[in-house]
mmCIF file of C-alpha atoms and ligand atoms in Angstrom:
data_model
loop_
_atom_site.group_PDB
_atom_site.id
_atom_site.type_symbol
_atom_site.label_atom_id
_atom_site.label_comp_id
_atom_site.label_asym_id
_atom_site.label_seq_id
_atom_site.Cartn_x
_atom_site.Cartn_y
_atom_site.Cartn_z
ATOM 1 C CA MET A 1 -23.522 -17.733 7.951
ATOM 2 C CA ALA A 2 -25.425 -17.864 4.196
ATOM 3 C CA TYR A 3 -24.639 -16.168 1.610
ATOM 4 C CA ASP A 4 -26.572 -13.081 0.647
ATOM 5 C CA PRO A 5 -27.262 -12.257 -4.044
ATOM 6 C CA ASP A 6 -28.495 -8.778 -2.535
ATOM 7 C CA ASN A 7 -25.352 -7.786 -0.539
ATOM 8 C CA ILE A 8 -23.527 -4.226 -3.378
ATOM 9 C CA PHE A 9 -20.900 -6.535 -4.752
ATOM 10 C CA ALA A 10 -23.291 -9.421 -6.096
ATOM 11 C CA ARG A 11 -25.356 -5.666 -7.192
ATOM 12 C CA ILE A 12 -22.381 -4.216 -8.772
ATOM 13 C CA LEU A 13 -22.024 -7.442 -11.335
ATOM 14 C CA ARG A 14 -25.673 -8.153 -12.078
ATOM 15 C CA GLY A 15 -24.741 -4.884 -13.050
ATOM 16 C CA GLU A 16 -27.357 -3.607 -10.859
ATOM 17 C CA ALA A 17 -25.432 -1.230 -8.454
ATOM 18 C CA ASP A 18 -22.490 1.056 -10.673
ATOM 19 C CA ALA A 19 -18.750 0.821 -10.182
ATOM 20 C CA HIS A 20 -15.116 2.586 -11.492
ATOM 21 C CA LEU A 21 -14.785 -0.042 -13.179
ATOM 22 C CA VAL A 22 -11.034 -1.579 -14.002
ATOM 23 C CA LEU A 23 -11.265 -5.494 -14.538
ATOM 24 C CA ASN A 24 -14.782 -7.142 -16.050
ATOM 25 C CA GLU A 25 -13.621 -10.822 -17.214
ATOM 26 C CA GLU A 26 -14.976 -14.059 -17.483
ATOM 27 C CA HIS A 27 -14.135 -15.214 -13.908
ATOM 28 C CA CYS A 28 -13.046 -11.799 -11.961
ATOM 29 C CA MET A 29 -14.417 -7.988 -11.524
ATOM 30 C CA ALA A 30 -12.213 -4.967 -10.068
ATOM 31 C CA PHE A 31 -13.083 -1.866 -8.942
ATOM 32 C CA MET A 32 -12.562 0.828 -7.158
ATOM 33 C CA ASP A 33 -12.554 1.267 -3.547
ATOM 34 C CA VAL A 34 -15.467 4.337 -2.601
ATOM 35 C CA MET A 35 -13.987 4.766 0.727
ATOM 36 C CA PRO A 36 -11.000 4.257 -0.619
ATOM 37 C CA GLN A 37 -8.129 3.804 2.036
ATOM 38 C CA SER A 38 -5.387 5.158 0.134
ATOM 39 C CA PRO A 39 -5.692 6.979 -3.864
ATOM 40 C CA GLY A 40 -5.589 3.409 -6.068
ATOM 41 C CA HIS A 41 -7.357 1.017 -3.417
ATOM 42 C CA THR A 42 -8.981 -1.074 -5.661
ATOM 43 C CA LEU A 43 -11.115 -4.346 -5.160
ATOM 44 C CA VAL A 44 -10.833 -7.584 -6.958
ATOM 45 C CA ILE A 45 -13.297 -10.382 -6.806
ATOM 46 C CA PRO A 46 -14.987 -13.071 -7.972
ATOM 47 C CA ARG A 47 -17.793 -13.483 -9.986
ATOM 48 C CA GLN A 48 -18.537 -16.712 -8.341
ATOM 49 C CA PRO A 49 -21.366 -15.782 -4.951
ATOM 50 C CA ALA A 50 -19.403 -16.757 -2.401
ATOM 51 C CA GLU A 51 -18.895 -15.442 1.368
ATOM 52 C CA ASP A 52 -15.131 -15.931 2.313
ATOM 53 C CA ILE A 53 -12.155 -17.801 1.300
ATOM 54 C CA PHE A 54 -13.462 -20.628 3.464
ATOM 55 C CA GLU A 55 -16.203 -20.583 0.795
ATOM 56 C CA LEU A 56 -14.638 -19.991 -2.165
ATOM 57 C CA GLY A 57 -13.990 -23.120 -5.006
ATOM 58 C CA ALA A 58 -10.790 -23.858 -5.602
ATOM 59 C CA GLU A 59 -10.695 -22.427 -9.270
ATOM 60 C CA SER A 60 -12.118 -19.645 -8.623
ATOM 61 C CA LEU A 61 -9.366 -18.507 -5.567
ATOM 62 C CA ASN A 62 -6.622 -19.608 -8.412
ATOM 63 C CA HIS A 63 -8.695 -17.332 -10.583
ATOM 64 C CA LEU A 64 -9.023 -14.672 -8.224
ATOM 65 C CA VAL A 65 -5.167 -14.182 -7.003
ATOM 66 C CA ALA A 66 -3.939 -14.685 -10.894
ATOM 67 C CA ALA A 67 -6.937 -11.061 -11.619
ATOM 68 C CA THR A 68 -5.321 -9.790 -8.061
ATOM 69 C CA ARG A 69 -1.922 -10.329 -9.333
ATOM 70 C CA ARG A 70 -2.872 -8.426 -12.861
ATOM 71 C CA VAL A 71 -4.123 -5.191 -10.550
ATOM 72 C CA ALA A 72 -1.683 -5.147 -8.180
ATOM 73 C CA GLN A 73 1.315 -4.713 -10.701
ATOM 74 C CA ALA A 74 -1.324 -2.212 -12.592
ATOM 75 C CA VAL A 75 -1.347 -0.142 -8.948
ATOM 76 C CA ARG A 76 2.581 -0.419 -8.918
ATOM 77 C CA THR A 77 1.940 0.733 -12.484
ATOM 78 C CA ALA A 78 -0.588 4.248 -11.997
ATOM 79 C CA PHE A 79 0.849 5.194 -9.311
ATOM 80 C CA ASN A 80 4.402 3.514 -8.326
ATOM 81 C CA PRO A 81 3.970 3.348 -4.491
ATOM 82 C CA GLY A 82 6.666 2.350 -1.831
ATOM 83 C CA GLY A 83 4.755 -1.000 -2.206
ATOM 84 C CA VAL A 84 1.522 -2.177 -2.790
ATOM 85 C CA MET A 85 -0.333 -3.816 0.624
ATOM 86 C CA VAL A 86 -3.204 -7.197 -0.886
ATOM 87 C CA MET A 87 -5.273 -7.349 2.231
ATOM 88 C CA GLN A 88 -8.148 -10.379 2.894
ATOM 89 C CA LEU A 89 -11.058 -10.163 5.723
ATOM 90 C CA ASN A 90 -12.572 -13.166 6.181
ATOM 91 C CA GLY A 91 -15.434 -12.514 9.107
ATOM 92 C CA ALA A 92 -17.020 -9.350 10.711
ATOM 93 C CA ASP A 93 -14.594 -10.388 13.694
ATOM 94 C CA ALA A 94 -11.687 -9.906 10.803
ATOM 95 C CA GLY A 95 -13.530 -6.337 10.120
ATOM 96 C CA GLN A 96 -15.790 -7.494 6.510
ATOM 97 C CA THR A 97 -17.675 -5.993 6.274
ATOM 98 C CA VAL A 98 -19.022 -6.903 2.674
ATOM 99 C CA PHE A 99 -20.012 -11.055 3.140
ATOM 100 C CA HIS A 100 -18.648 -11.215 -1.383
ATOM 101 C CA ILE A 101 -15.114 -12.850 -0.978
ATOM 102 C CA HIS A 102 -12.681 -9.487 -1.871
ATOM 103 C CA PHE A 103 -9.226 -8.572 -2.658
ATOM 104 C CA HIS A 104 -7.663 -5.444 -1.688
ATOM 105 C CA VAL A 105 -5.377 -3.347 -3.533
ATOM 106 C CA ILE A 106 -3.848 -1.216 -1.143
ATOM 107 C CA PRO A 107 -0.729 0.981 -2.725
ATOM 108 C CA ARG A 108 1.156 2.304 0.409
ATOM 109 C CA TYR A 109 4.619 4.985 0.678
ATOM 110 C CA ALA A 110 6.965 4.581 3.797
ATOM 111 C CA GLY A 111 6.448 6.755 6.211
ATOM 112 C CA GLU A 112 2.241 6.978 5.621
ATOM 113 C CA GLY A 113 -0.733 6.077 7.075
ATOM 114 C CA LEU A 114 -3.814 4.422 5.257
ATOM 115 C CA THR A 115 -6.200 6.865 5.869
ATOM 116 C CA LEU A 116 -8.906 4.291 8.433
ATOM 117 C CA HIS A 117 -10.975 1.337 7.317
ATOM 118 C CA ALA A 118 -14.585 2.386 5.214
ATOM 119 C CA ARG A 119 -14.852 6.200 6.476
ATOM 120 C CA SER A 120 -15.000 8.548 3.677
ATOM 121 C CA MET A 121 -16.352 8.339 0.717
ATOM 122 C CA ALA A 122 -14.258 9.837 -2.773
ATOM 123 C CA ASP A 123 -15.121 12.040 -4.984
ATOM 124 C CA ALA A 124 -16.774 9.833 -8.535
ATOM 125 C CA ARG A 125 -14.481 12.280 -10.707
ATOM 126 C CA GLN A 126 -11.620 10.963 -9.513
ATOM 127 C CA LEU A 127 -12.177 7.875 -8.826
ATOM 128 C CA ASP A 128 -13.072 7.696 -12.513
ATOM 129 C CA GLU A 129 -10.089 8.676 -13.442
ATOM 130 C CA HIS A 130 -8.101 6.298 -11.374
ATOM 131 C CA ALA A 131 -10.027 3.496 -12.747
ATOM 132 C CA ALA A 132 -8.630 4.771 -16.434
ATOM 133 C CA LYS A 133 -4.919 4.775 -14.737
ATOM 134 C CA ILE A 134 -5.068 1.156 -12.937
ATOM 135 C CA ARG A 135 -6.696 -0.302 -16.949
ATOM 136 C CA ALA A 136 -4.103 1.222 -18.783
ATOM 137 C CA ALA A 137 -1.239 -0.296 -16.675
ATOM 138 C CA LEU A 138 -3.261 -3.806 -16.248
ATOM 139 C CA PRO A 139 -1.395 -6.778 -17.969
ATOM 140 C CA ALA A 140 -2.971 -8.803 -20.367
ATOM 141 C CA PRO A 141 -4.056 -12.756 -17.886
HETATM 142 P P1 LIG B 201 -14.052 -5.638 3.735
HETATM 143 O O1 LIG B 201 -13.998 -4.586 4.967
HETATM 144 O O2 LIG B 201 -16.209 -6.381 3.578
HETATM 145 O O3 LIG B 201 -12.483 -6.270 3.581
HETATM 146 O O4 LIG B 201 -14.218 -4.394 3.094
HETATM 147 C C1 LIG B 201 -15.358 -3.793 1.978
HETATM 148 C C2 LIG B 201 -14.653 -2.773 0.820
HETATM 149 O O5 LIG B 201 -16.104 -2.721 1.169
HETATM 150 C C3 LIG B 201 -14.909 -1.972 2.312
HETATM 151 O O6 LIG B 201 -13.252 -0.940 1.768
HETATM 152 C C4 LIG B 201 -15.285 -0.232 1.661
HETATM 153 O O7 LIG B 201 -14.661 1.347 1.553
HETATM 154 C C5 LIG B 201 -16.194 -0.655 0.019
HETATM 155 N N1 LIG B 201 -16.969 -0.494 -0.214
HETATM 156 C C6 LIG B 201 -18.860 -0.521 0.766
HETATM 157 N N2 LIG B 201 -19.268 -0.602 -0.146
HETATM 158 C C7 LIG B 201 -18.828 -0.289 -0.860
HETATM 159 C C8 LIG B 201 -19.851 0.692 -2.502
HETATM 160 O O8 LIG B 201 -20.867 -0.175 -3.300
HETATM 161 N N3 LIG B 201 -18.864 0.164 -3.903
HETATM 162 C C9 LIG B 201 -17.471 0.137 -3.697
HETATM 163 N N4 LIG B 201 -17.086 -0.025 -5.043
HETATM 164 N N5 LIG B 201 -16.628 0.187 -2.411
HETATM 165 C C10 LIG B 201 -17.447 -0.306 -2.010
#
């Protein structure tokens, strides 16, 4: 399948669609998932257009992993969860629904399951608050 330049994350990268931004840098962007599986669920994406991990250039992947770790650190500081899940899906059969590669950063708590994947929209004001909390905890590159 060819990369679709009109996928929602490409539109966010171009500023054509809104997002609750956590990080906006030379190589990567991070923003709140609008249908969080746990409060604080953040997505990290490269600027390079690539559907999945197989298409992304090695250098962009390195930047993406480094940015994902910083976001995971910030999510841990901001929400103090028991653990932080980092997840990345490739292909519809693996559950991928947006075809611009992204890492999910999801706070987890002992005994608490996850909300179902991409089912219910969160309150926009709450997402703004969560983004601000994570931005404030973001370590330097
Ligand atoms: P995937 O299933 O491809 O691994 O994850 C795509 C994620 O993007 C889902 O968790 C879904 O909730 C999220 N998502 C879908 N549409 C939007 C959107 O318009 N904005 C944001 N911020 N997240 C979205």
